[in-house]
Amino acid sequence: MTNKDVGEYRGRTLRRLRRPRVLLAATGAVAAAALAFVMVPNANAAASTLGAAAAQSGRYFGTAIAAGRLNDGTYTTVAGREFNMVTAENEMKPDATEPQRGQFNFNGGDQIYTWATQRGMKVRGHTLAWHSQQPAWFQSLSGSSLRQAMIDHINGVMAHYKGKLPYWDVVNEAFAENGTRRASNLQSTGNDWIEVAFKTARNADPSAKLCYNDYNIENWSYAKTQGVYSMVKDFKSRGVPIDCVGLQTHFTGGSSLPSNFQTTLSSFAALGVDVALTEADVTNASTSQYSGLTTACMNVPRCVGITVWGVRDSDSWRSSESPLLFDGSGNKKAAYTSVLNALNAAPPTSPTPTTASPTVSPTTSPTTSPSTSPSSSPPPTGGTGVILGSQSGRCIDVPNSSHNNGTRVQLYDCHGQTNQTWTYTASKQLTVYGNMCLDAAGSANGAAVQIYSCNGQANQQWNLNSNGTITGVQSGRCLDVWSTSNGAQVQLYSCSGQANQQFRLTAR
């Protein structure tokens, strides 16, 4: 959203600030053939941080991060402690990533990505095609030249982050308040431009979930909401690739939490897409509105997560309205407690996820949709074979056939040699070479997964679950990979049900 849109923002008197934000697999028996695994997080005592509390139900709780604030110790301390998903405020938008045609700049985006992933967080991509924050050269184009520039931009940015980001906001804020398409230079290239953007994005990175993102689509009876809903319904009926809808959830003035908000979420989800609250902030951090929007998300299985737009009030584009969960000094506000309580009250089961339509490698068979709970009976033991990633089609591999304690495992092209041959034992161990175990070097998000001499401890025990994941007995977290490439390292991460956490043991 831009200054031009403020009048549309339902009676709001907001001043747009450019720097902080310019608004914008079924269980199979272990036999000679195959075993499908999968998992969900453990139901533990109430978590003490937002990210950990959300992860208990298989969701995330994220924040927007600005690269320019990463040298602020209070900012990074709060962000690193509380959140498990990050969105770049401005650093992945068109003007930042392609300032000159064909000349890409990922410095800011990569800085945020590195900071987040080093702390076990994931990153949402935001945004690829938008009428605002376009570079000057882009605004000078029209017609087929502009359409091609959009396609080239999507391909260039997604190629750089291919396999690294679980979600991309492909198109942002393309609808007017009356439910019709917004008049913009992109719309002037033809009414199919959004469809073209999504198809381009799918081809550019089949592993990412592709989202449409907008503001003022929280009220189910509002014209703009219905306009977006009709587009998504049309896309799903025609096979246009769209996996999720982001509701920005900026609540202020005349746009407070609507009583039918949960209906909106469940109605979009019924179309077969995930939903997420992507840019939440609330005037004066109303505890009732924050707890209400959180509870609504928790009540909809396909609501995969919530992101607040900034860390502290002083970081917000609406700083004068004190709209976030932490004050300017980084102290928790009453709204923080209301959100944490709502997250902890959610049932400890994963949302029913779907993967983006061709996320599974053509060389593999897709697993069934993950279930919301692990199998009630112990998994069968004695199976031997390769551990195949459903998303990548590659195997969990010990680099260079190493027998050294602490060697971190990776994805690699399957070849069935001994360094890719695993056995699931009666002691819930996954062994390689007969005497080395798959071992977790910690229990936090991002902990390395390695080989180590078998010792029978809980960090070497694994649950093979009926929804396609492998979970550490000690940590309750899933085996997870950031990329589909050879050499991608395996780690622990809070279970989300996404394809990068789904594996199957199969004879080869």
Short mmCIF file of C-alpha atoms in Angstrom, two decimals:
data_model
loop_
_atom_site.label_atom_id
_atom_site.label_comp_id
_atom_site.label_asym_id
_atom_site.label_seq_id
_atom_site.Cartn_x
_atom_site.Cartn_y
_atom_site.Cartn_z
CA MET A 1 0.00 0.00 0.00
CA THR A 2 1.20 3.54 -0.75
CA ASN A 3 0.21 7.08 0.26
CA LYS A 4 -2.22 7.03 -2.64
CA ASP A 5 -4.02 4.11 -1.02
CA VAL A 6 -4.44 5.59 2.44
CA GLY A 7 -7.83 7.04 1.54
CA GLU A 8 -8.91 3.56 0.52
CA TYR A 9 -7.75 2.10 3.79
CA ARG A 10 -11.28 2.40 5.20
CA GLY A 11 -11.18 5.79 6.83
CA ARG A 12 -7.66 5.49 8.22
CA THR A 13 -5.46 8.52 8.74
CA LEU A 14 -2.11 6.81 8.44
CA ARG A 15 1.15 8.32 7.32
CA ARG A 16 3.22 5.92 5.26
CA LEU A 17 6.84 5.57 6.40
CA ARG A 18 9.20 4.34 3.71
CA ARG A 19 12.02 2.97 5.85
CA PRO A 20 10.29 0.61 8.24
CA ARG A 21 7.43 -0.34 5.97
CA VAL A 22 5.80 0.92 2.85
CA LEU A 23 2.48 -0.90 3.42
CA LEU A 24 1.89 -2.71 1.35
CA ALA A 25 2.78 -39.91 3.46
CA ALA A 26 0.44 -42.67 4.83
CA THR A 27 2.25 -45.14 7.09
CA GLY A 28 3.62 -48.03 5.10
CA ALA A 29 4.96 -51.23 6.59
CA VAL A 30 8.73 -51.51 6.67
CA ALA A 31 9.14 -54.18 4.10
CA ALA A 32 11.40 -54.74 1.19
CA ALA A 33 9.46 -52.10 -0.68
CA ALA A 34 9.07 -48.94 1.40
CA LEU A 35 8.23 -47.18 4.63
CA ALA A 36 6.70 -43.71 4.76
CA PHE A 37 7.44 -41.63 7.83
CA VAL A 38 6.23 -38.29 9.22
CA MET A 39 5.66 -36.41 12.55
CA VAL A 40 4.18 -33.67 14.74
CA PRO A 41 5.55 -31.73 17.69
CA ASN A 42 5.18 -33.08 21.19
CA ALA A 43 2.44 -31.77 23.44
CA ASN A 44 4.52 -30.23 26.21
CA ALA A 45 3.94 -27.67 28.95
CA ALA A 46 3.10 -24.13 27.92
CA ALA A 47 5.90 -22.53 25.90
CA SER A 48 7.44 -19.25 27.05
CA THR A 49 8.10 -17.60 23.67
CA LEU A 50 5.84 -16.83 20.72
CA GLY A 51 7.69 -19.00 18.20
CA ALA A 52 7.89 -21.99 20.51
CA ALA A 53 4.23 -21.69 21.46
CA ALA A 54 3.16 -21.54 17.81
CA ALA A 55 5.38 -24.50 16.93
CA GLN A 56 3.48 -26.71 19.38
CA SER A 57 0.58 -26.70 16.94
CA GLY A 58 2.82 -26.90 13.86
CA ARG A 59 2.62 -23.18 13.11
CA TYR A 60 5.03 -20.27 13.08
CA PHE A 61 5.00 -16.86 14.72
CA GLY A 62 7.11 -14.38 12.81
CA THR A 63 8.14 -10.76 12.51
CA ALA A 64 9.32 -8.31 9.87
CA ILE A 65 13.04 -7.59 10.04
CA ALA A 66 14.99 -4.64 8.61
CA ALA A 67 18.63 -5.22 7.72
CA GLY A 68 19.52 -1.77 9.00
CA ARG A 69 18.48 -2.69 12.54
CA LEU A 70 20.50 -5.87 12.85
CA ASN A 71 23.22 -3.98 14.72
CA ASP A 72 20.72 -3.01 17.44
CA GLY A 73 21.31 -5.41 20.32
CA THR A 74 17.88 -5.05 21.93
CA TYR A 75 16.17 -5.52 18.58
CA THR A 76 18.08 -8.69 17.70
CA THR A 77 17.80 -10.12 21.20
CA VAL A 78 14.01 -9.85 21.21
CA ALA A 79 13.65 -11.03 17.62
CA GLY A 80 16.02 -13.97 18.01
CA ARG A 81 14.32 -15.13 21.20
CA GLU A 82 10.67 -14.78 20.28
CA PHE A 83 10.14 -15.62 16.61
CA ASN A 84 10.66 -18.59 14.30
CA MET A 85 9.83 -16.94 10.96
CA VAL A 86 11.12 -13.73 9.39
CA THR A 87 9.90 -11.49 6.56
CA ALA A 88 12.19 -8.84 5.10
CA GLU A 89 10.54 -5.42 5.46
CA ASN A 90 11.83 -3.91 2.23
CA GLU A 91 14.94 -5.83 1.21
CA MET A 92 13.27 -8.37 -1.08
CA LYS A 93 10.93 -5.94 -2.85
CA PRO A 94 11.40 -5.07 -6.53
CA ASP A 95 13.18 -1.74 -6.07
CA ALA A 96 15.69 -3.32 -3.68
CA THR A 97 16.39 -6.52 -5.60
CA GLU A 98 16.57 -5.19 -9.20
CA PRO A 99 17.51 -1.49 -9.08
CA GLN A 100 18.68 -1.63 -12.70
CA ARG A 101 17.19 -3.92 -15.32
CA GLY A 102 18.94 -7.27 -15.25
CA GLN A 103 21.23 -6.16 -12.41
CA PHE A 104 20.12 -7.82 -9.20
CA ASN A 105 21.15 -6.84 -5.69
CA PHE A 106 20.50 -9.32 -2.90
CA ASN A 107 22.75 -7.79 -0.26
CA GLY A 108 20.00 -6.71 2.11
CA GLY A 109 17.85 -9.78 1.59
CA ASP A 110 20.80 -12.11 2.05
CA GLN A 111 21.83 -10.32 5.23
CA ILE A 112 18.39 -10.96 6.71
CA TYR A 113 18.31 -14.55 5.40
CA THR A 114 21.70 -15.33 6.93
CA TRP A 115 20.84 -13.74 10.26
CA ALA A 116 17.57 -15.67 10.45
CA THR A 117 18.80 -19.07 9.33
CA GLN A 118 21.80 -18.97 11.64
CA ARG A 119 19.27 -18.79 14.47
CA GLY A 120 17.09 -21.61 13.18
CA MET A 121 14.42 -19.31 11.74
CA LYS A 122 12.81 -19.58 8.33
CA VAL A 123 12.17 -16.73 5.92
CA ARG A 124 9.08 -15.72 3.91
CA GLY A 125 9.73 -14.08 0.57
CA HIS A 126 8.06 -10.67 0.19
CA THR A 127 7.29 -9.61 -2.55
CA LEU A 128 7.71 -10.26 -6.30
CA ALA A 129 5.01 -8.35 -8.21
CA TRP A 130 3.51 -5.17 -6.77
CA HIS A 131 2.27 -1.83 -8.05
CA SER A 132 4.37 -0.04 -5.40
CA GLN A 133 8.12 0.13 -4.68
CA GLN A 134 9.00 -0.53 -8.28
CA PRO A 135 12.39 0.68 -9.53
CA ALA A 136 12.28 3.72 -11.82
CA TRP A 137 13.25 1.75 -14.90
CA PHE A 138 10.33 -0.62 -14.31
CA GLN A 139 7.87 2.27 -14.10
CA SER A 140 9.04 3.56 -17.47
CA LEU A 141 7.85 0.40 -19.26
CA SER A 142 4.42 -0.63 -20.48
CA GLY A 143 2.63 -3.36 -22.38
CA SER A 144 4.60 -6.45 -23.41
CA SER A 145 7.89 -4.91 -22.28
CA LEU A 146 6.54 -4.45 -18.76
CA ARG A 147 5.05 -7.95 -18.75
CA GLN A 148 8.42 -9.44 -19.75
CA ALA A 149 10.20 -7.36 -17.13
CA MET A 150 7.87 -8.77 -14.46
CA ILE A 151 8.54 -12.32 -15.64
CA ASP A 152 12.30 -11.75 -15.72
CA HIS A 153 12.22 -10.21 -12.25
CA ILE A 154 10.33 -13.17 -10.76
CA ASN A 155 12.72 -15.63 -12.41
CA GLY A 156 15.80 -13.74 -11.28
CA VAL A 157 14.81 -13.32 -7.63
CA MET A 158 13.39 -16.81 -7.20
CA ALA A 159 16.46 -18.38 -8.84
CA HIS A 160 18.65 -16.72 -6.21
CA TYR A 161 16.56 -18.05 -3.32
CA LYS A 162 15.49 -21.33 -4.94
CA GLY A 163 14.81 -24.05 -2.40
CA LYS A 164 15.50 -21.72 0.55
CA LEU A 165 12.20 -19.96 1.26
CA PRO A 166 9.06 -21.92 2.19
CA TYR A 167 6.67 -19.13 1.10
CA TRP A 168 6.69 -16.31 -1.46
CA ASP A 169 4.22 -13.43 -1.67
CA VAL A 170 4.09 -13.60 -5.44
CA VAL A 171 1.54 -10.80 -5.95
CA ASN A 172 0.80 -8.07 -3.43
CA GLU A 173 -2.22 -5.77 -3.11
CA ALA A 174 -3.70 -6.14 -6.58
CA PHE A 175 -7.35 -5.43 -5.65
CA ALA A 176 -9.26 -2.20 -5.07
CA GLU A 177 -11.67 -1.68 -2.18
CA ASN A 178 -14.70 -2.35 -4.39
CA GLY A 179 -13.49 -5.87 -5.19
CA THR A 180 -12.25 -5.17 -8.71
CA ARG A 181 -8.68 -5.21 -9.91
CA ARG A 182 -6.64 -2.19 -8.86
CA ALA A 183 -5.72 0.15 -11.71
CA SER A 184 -1.94 -0.17 -12.00
CA ASN A 185 0.77 -0.41 -14.62
CA LEU A 186 0.81 -4.20 -14.14
CA GLN A 187 -2.96 -4.44 -14.57
CA SER A 188 -2.64 -2.46 -17.78
CA THR A 189 -0.60 -5.30 -19.29
CA GLY A 190 -3.70 -7.52 -19.27
CA ASN A 191 -6.09 -9.08 -16.80
CA ASP A 192 -4.10 -12.32 -16.80
CA TRP A 193 -0.97 -10.74 -15.28
CA ILE A 194 -1.55 -12.26 -11.84
CA GLU A 195 -2.02 -15.70 -13.35
CA VAL A 196 1.17 -15.28 -15.37
CA ALA A 197 3.06 -14.21 -12.24
CA PHE A 198 2.00 -17.34 -10.36
CA LYS A 199 2.79 -19.68 -13.25
CA THR A 200 6.20 -18.07 -13.64
CA ALA A 201 6.87 -18.44 -9.93
CA ARG A 202 5.89 -22.12 -9.91
CA ASN A 203 8.31 -22.86 -12.72
CA ALA A 204 11.05 -20.82 -11.07
CA ASP A 205 10.88 -22.65 -7.72
CA PRO A 206 8.52 -25.63 -7.49
CA SER A 207 9.37 -26.11 -3.81
CA ALA A 208 8.00 -22.76 -2.58
CA LYS A 209 4.39 -22.18 -1.59
CA LEU A 210 2.99 -19.32 -3.64
CA CYS A 211 0.82 -16.71 -1.92
CA TYR A 212 -1.43 -13.81 -2.79
CA ASN A 213 -1.15 -11.07 -0.13
CA ASP A 214 -3.44 -8.10 0.58
CA TYR A 215 -4.88 -5.75 3.22
CA ASN A 216 -8.56 -5.15 4.06
CA ILE A 217 -9.54 -8.72 3.21
CA GLU A 218 -10.26 -9.78 6.80
CA ASN A 219 -14.01 -9.01 6.81
CA TRP A 220 -15.88 -11.79 5.00
CA SER A 221 -18.71 -9.48 3.88
CA TYR A 222 -16.40 -6.78 2.47
CA ALA A 223 -16.31 -6.35 -1.32
CA LYS A 224 -12.52 -6.56 -1.54
CA THR A 225 -12.49 -9.84 0.38
CA GLN A 226 -15.05 -11.30 -2.01
CA GLY A 227 -13.07 -10.11 -5.02
CA VAL A 228 -9.92 -11.88 -3.85
CA TYR A 229 -11.91 -14.97 -2.87
CA SER A 230 -13.42 -15.17 -6.37
CA MET A 231 -9.98 -14.94 -7.95
CA VAL A 232 -8.56 -17.70 -5.75
CA LYS A 233 -11.59 -19.90 -6.40
CA ASP A 234 -11.18 -19.36 -10.15
CA PHE A 235 -7.46 -20.13 -10.01
CA LYS A 236 -8.04 -23.37 -8.09
CA SER A 237 -10.75 -24.47 -10.50
CA ARG A 238 -8.47 -23.95 -13.49
CA GLY A 239 -5.28 -25.32 -12.00
CA VAL A 240 -3.48 -22.00 -11.76
CA PRO A 241 -0.80 -22.57 -9.11
CA ILE A 242 -1.70 -20.80 -5.86
CA ASP A 243 -1.02 -22.31 -2.46
CA CYS A 244 -1.82 -19.64 0.12
CA VAL A 245 -3.51 -16.34 0.87
CA GLY A 246 -1.91 -13.78 3.16
CA LEU A 247 -4.19 -11.47 5.12
CA GLN A 248 -2.13 -8.49 6.26
CA THR A 249 -4.32 -7.90 9.35
CA HIS A 250 -3.52 -4.23 9.92
CA PHE A 251 -6.20 -3.24 12.43
CA THR A 252 -6.65 0.45 13.13
CA GLY A 253 -9.39 3.05 13.30
CA GLY A 254 -12.32 1.79 11.25
CA SER A 255 -10.69 -1.54 10.50
CA SER A 256 -10.71 -3.42 13.78
CA LEU A 257 -10.99 -7.19 14.14
CA PRO A 258 -14.24 -8.19 12.41
CA SER A 259 -16.55 -10.64 14.13
CA ASN A 260 -16.51 -12.86 11.01
CA PHE A 261 -12.71 -13.03 10.74
CA GLN A 262 -12.57 -16.76 11.42
CA THR A 263 -15.21 -17.30 8.74
CA THR A 264 -12.95 -15.50 6.28
CA LEU A 265 -9.99 -17.70 7.15
CA SER A 266 -11.97 -20.94 6.98
CA SER A 267 -13.66 -19.91 3.72
CA PHE A 268 -10.36 -19.31 1.96
CA ALA A 269 -8.95 -22.52 3.45
CA ALA A 270 -11.95 -24.47 2.11
CA LEU A 271 -10.75 -23.59 -1.39
CA GLY A 272 -7.67 -25.72 -0.78
CA VAL A 273 -5.14 -23.03 0.14
CA ASP A 274 -3.26 -22.23 3.33
CA VAL A 275 -3.96 -18.92 5.02
CA ALA A 276 -1.59 -16.77 7.06
CA LEU A 277 -1.75 -13.47 8.94
CA THR A 278 1.20 -11.73 7.35
CA GLU A 279 1.62 -8.16 8.68
CA ALA A 280 -0.36 -7.92 11.91
CA ASP A 281 -0.41 -4.73 13.98
CA VAL A 282 -3.22 -3.26 16.07
CA THR A 283 -3.82 0.28 17.26
CA ASN A 284 -2.65 0.58 20.87
CA ALA A 285 -1.96 -3.17 20.85
CA SER A 286 -5.50 -4.04 21.94
CA THR A 287 -5.30 -7.26 23.94
CA SER A 288 -8.77 -8.36 22.86
CA GLN A 289 -8.01 -7.87 19.17
CA TYR A 290 -4.60 -9.54 19.36
CA SER A 291 -5.94 -12.53 21.26
CA GLY A 292 -8.94 -12.66 18.92
CA LEU A 293 -6.92 -12.73 15.71
CA THR A 294 -4.59 -15.35 17.22
CA THR A 295 -7.43 -17.56 18.38
CA ALA A 296 -9.13 -17.32 14.99
CA CYS A 297 -5.95 -18.56 13.31
CA MET A 298 -5.54 -21.38 15.85
CA ASN A 299 -9.12 -22.49 15.17
CA VAL A 300 -8.50 -22.93 11.43
CA PRO A 301 -6.25 -25.93 10.72
CA ARG A 302 -4.89 -24.42 7.51
CA CYS A 303 -3.91 -21.14 9.16
CA VAL A 304 -0.18 -21.83 9.14
CA GLY A 305 1.15 -18.85 11.05
CA ILE A 306 1.10 -15.22 12.14
CA THR A 307 3.63 -12.46 11.44
CA VAL A 308 3.64 -9.11 13.24
CA TRP A 309 4.97 -6.19 11.20
CA GLY A 310 7.93 -5.20 13.32
CA VAL A 311 9.55 -6.10 16.62
CA ARG A 312 9.07 -3.07 18.91
CA ASP A 313 6.68 -0.14 18.69
CA SER A 314 9.61 2.09 17.74
CA ASP A 315 10.31 -0.11 14.71
CA SER A 316 6.76 0.05 13.37
CA TRP A 317 5.64 2.13 10.37
CA ARG A 318 2.76 3.03 12.72
CA SER A 319 4.99 3.80 15.70
CA SER A 320 2.79 6.64 16.95
CA GLU A 321 -0.02 4.11 17.50
CA SER A 322 2.01 1.68 19.66
CA PRO A 323 0.69 -1.26 17.61
CA LEU A 324 3.12 -4.10 18.42
CA LEU A 325 3.73 -6.62 21.20
CA PHE A 326 6.89 -4.99 22.59
CA ASP A 327 7.37 -1.38 23.61
CA GLY A 328 10.23 0.76 22.35
CA SER A 329 12.56 -0.62 25.02
CA GLY A 330 11.79 -4.23 24.11
CA ASN A 331 9.52 -4.91 27.08
CA LYS A 332 6.58 -7.28 26.70
CA LYS A 333 3.18 -5.57 26.65
CA ALA A 334 -0.13 -6.94 27.88
CA ALA A 335 -0.99 -7.90 24.31
CA TYR A 336 2.07 -10.17 24.25
CA THR A 337 0.66 -12.23 27.10
CA SER A 338 -2.75 -12.43 25.46
CA VAL A 339 -1.18 -13.77 22.25
CA LEU A 340 1.11 -16.22 24.07
CA ASN A 341 -1.84 -17.60 26.03
CA ALA A 342 -3.88 -18.04 22.84
CA LEU A 343 -0.99 -19.85 21.14
CA ASN A 344 -0.47 -22.15 24.12
CA ALA A 345 -4.20 -22.92 24.24
CA ALA A 346 -4.16 -24.35 20.71
CA PRO A 347 -4.36 -28.15 20.43
CA PRO A 348 -0.86 -29.65 20.04
CA THR A 349 -1.48 -30.94 16.54
CA SER A 350 -0.20 -29.83 13.18
CA PRO A 351 -2.40 -28.07 10.64
CA THR A 352 -3.29 -30.21 7.66
CA PRO A 353 -0.69 -29.05 5.17
CA THR A 354 -0.49 -29.33 1.46
CA THR A 355 2.54 -29.03 -0.70
CA ALA A 356 2.79 -26.78 -3.68
CA SER A 357 1.62 -28.66 -6.71
CA PRO A 358 4.65 -30.13 -8.16
CA THR A 359 6.92 -30.06 -5.10
CA VAL A 360 7.69 -33.74 -5.27
CA SER A 361 10.49 -34.75 -7.56
CA PRO A 362 9.30 -36.61 -10.66
CA THR A 363 11.53 -39.49 -9.61
CA THR A 364 9.58 -40.04 -6.39
CA SER A 365 6.07 -40.89 -5.46
CA PRO A 366 4.34 -38.19 -3.42
CA THR A 367 3.50 -39.09 0.13
CA THR A 368 -0.01 -38.78 1.36
CA SER A 369 -1.07 -35.65 3.19
CA PRO A 370 0.37 -35.61 6.70
CA SER A 371 -2.00 -36.61 9.41
CA THR A 372 -2.51 -34.43 12.43
CA SER A 373 -1.15 -36.93 14.94
CA PRO A 374 1.46 -39.66 15.03
CA SER A 375 0.51 -43.27 14.69
CA SER A 376 -0.88 -44.67 17.94
CA SER A 377 1.01 -47.92 17.51
CA PRO A 378 4.81 -48.24 17.55
CA PRO A 379 6.36 -48.03 14.08
CA PRO A 380 7.65 -51.28 12.60
CA THR A 381 11.39 -51.88 12.89
CA GLY A 382 14.06 -53.66 10.92
CA GLY A 383 13.60 -51.76 7.67
CA THR A 384 16.76 -51.06 5.67
CA GLY A 385 17.21 -48.75 2.71
CA VAL A 386 17.82 -45.15 1.74
CA ILE A 387 16.05 -42.23 3.44
CA LEU A 388 14.53 -40.37 0.51
CA GLY A 389 13.45 -36.72 0.69
CA SER A 390 9.97 -36.37 -0.77
CA GLN A 391 10.59 -32.79 -1.90
CA SER A 392 14.09 -33.20 -3.32
CA GLY A 393 14.16 -36.79 -4.55
CA ARG A 394 17.61 -36.98 -2.94
CA CYS A 395 18.89 -39.23 -0.17
CA ILE A 396 20.25 -38.56 3.32
CA ASP A 397 23.97 -39.12 2.82
CA VAL A 398 27.12 -39.25 4.96
CA PRO A 399 29.62 -37.03 3.08
CA ASN A 400 32.66 -38.83 1.65
CA SER A 401 31.59 -42.08 3.35
CA SER A 402 33.02 -40.68 6.58
CA HIS A 403 33.04 -42.82 9.75
CA ASN A 404 34.03 -39.89 11.95
CA ASN A 405 31.93 -38.86 14.92
CA GLY A 406 30.27 -35.49 14.28
CA THR A 407 30.09 -35.74 10.49
CA ARG A 408 26.98 -33.80 9.50
CA VAL A 409 24.59 -35.58 7.12
CA GLN A 410 23.35 -34.00 3.90
CA LEU A 411 21.13 -34.53 0.88
CA TYR A 412 22.76 -36.11 -2.15
CA ASP A 413 21.78 -37.93 -5.33
CA CYS A 414 20.74 -41.46 -4.39
CA HIS A 415 23.18 -44.24 -5.28
CA GLY A 416 22.43 -46.90 -2.66
CA GLN A 417 26.00 -47.20 -1.33
CA THR A 418 26.71 -47.95 2.32
CA ASN A 419 26.93 -44.25 3.30
CA GLN A 420 23.28 -43.90 2.25
CA THR A 421 21.99 -47.19 3.70
CA TRP A 422 20.09 -46.85 6.97
CA THR A 423 18.43 -49.37 9.29
CA TYR A 424 15.63 -48.53 11.74
CA THR A 425 16.13 -50.63 14.87
CA ALA A 426 13.95 -51.80 17.74
CA SER A 427 15.64 -49.14 19.88
CA LYS A 428 14.34 -46.40 17.56
CA GLN A 429 17.81 -45.78 16.16
CA LEU A 430 18.66 -45.08 12.54
CA THR A 431 22.01 -46.76 11.98
CA VAL A 432 24.54 -46.56 9.17
CA TYR A 433 27.58 -48.87 8.68
CA GLY A 434 26.06 -51.06 11.41
CA ASN A 435 27.56 -49.17 14.34
CA MET A 436 27.01 -45.43 13.73
CA CYS A 437 23.76 -43.69 14.63
CA LEU A 438 21.90 -40.69 13.29
CA ASP A 439 22.47 -38.21 16.10
CA ALA A 440 21.10 -34.76 16.97
CA ALA A 441 23.77 -32.32 18.20
CA GLY A 442 21.23 -30.44 20.34
CA SER A 443 17.48 -30.07 20.58
CA ALA A 444 16.87 -26.49 19.40
CA ASN A 445 15.75 -25.30 15.98
CA GLY A 446 18.73 -25.48 13.63
CA ALA A 447 20.57 -28.18 15.60
CA ALA A 448 22.89 -30.19 13.35
CA VAL A 449 22.03 -33.79 12.49
CA GLN A 450 25.16 -35.94 12.28
CA ILE A 451 26.51 -39.46 12.73
CA TYR A 452 27.95 -40.60 16.03
CA SER A 453 28.86 -43.88 17.71
CA CYS A 454 25.64 -45.44 18.98
CA ASN A 455 25.14 -44.86 22.71
CA GLY A 456 21.42 -45.45 23.25
CA GLN A 457 20.68 -41.90 24.38
CA ALA A 458 17.50 -40.03 23.45
CA ASN A 459 19.25 -37.73 20.95
CA GLN A 460 19.87 -40.84 18.84
CA GLN A 461 16.29 -42.07 18.94
CA TRP A 462 13.76 -41.20 16.27
CA ASN A 463 10.01 -41.54 15.83
CA LEU A 464 8.85 -42.49 12.35
CA ASN A 465 5.40 -40.95 12.13
CA SER A 466 2.36 -41.64 10.00
CA ASN A 467 2.32 -38.21 8.34
CA GLY A 468 5.73 -38.50 6.63
CA THR A 469 8.13 -36.93 9.14
CA ILE A 470 10.98 -38.21 11.31
CA THR A 471 11.02 -36.73 14.82
CA GLY A 472 13.74 -36.70 17.45
CA VAL A 473 12.61 -38.41 20.66
CA GLN A 474 14.61 -35.93 22.75
CA SER A 475 13.63 -32.73 20.93
CA GLY A 476 10.22 -33.45 19.40
CA ARG A 477 11.48 -31.64 16.29
CA CYS A 478 11.53 -32.83 12.69
CA LEU A 479 14.34 -33.66 10.32
CA ASP A 480 14.38 -30.65 8.00
CA VAL A 481 16.34 -29.37 5.02
CA TRP A 482 16.61 -25.78 3.75
CA SER A 483 17.30 -26.69 0.13
CA THR A 484 16.76 -29.44 -2.41
CA SER A 485 20.33 -29.26 -3.75
CA ASN A 486 23.19 -31.71 -3.37
CA GLY A 487 25.02 -30.89 -0.17
CA ALA A 488 22.00 -29.37 1.62
CA GLN A 489 22.55 -30.04 5.30
CA VAL A 490 20.00 -31.79 7.49
CA GLN A 491 18.92 -30.13 10.74
CA LEU A 492 16.22 -30.21 13.39
CA TYR A 493 13.32 -27.81 13.11
CA SER A 494 9.84 -27.38 14.58
CA CYS A 495 7.47 -29.55 12.59
CA SER A 496 5.41 -27.72 9.98
CA GLY A 497 4.19 -30.55 7.75
CA GLN A 498 5.85 -29.02 4.69
CA ALA A 499 7.45 -31.17 2.00
CA ASN A 500 11.00 -30.34 3.10
CA GLN A 501 10.28 -32.31 6.30
CA GLN A 502 8.92 -35.44 4.63
CA PHE A 503 11.09 -38.52 4.08
CA ARG A 504 10.57 -42.20 3.37
CA LEU A 505 12.78 -45.23 3.91
CA THR A 506 12.80 -47.30 0.76
CA ALA A 507 14.81 -50.21 -0.60
CA ARG A 508 16.85 -49.30 -3.68
#
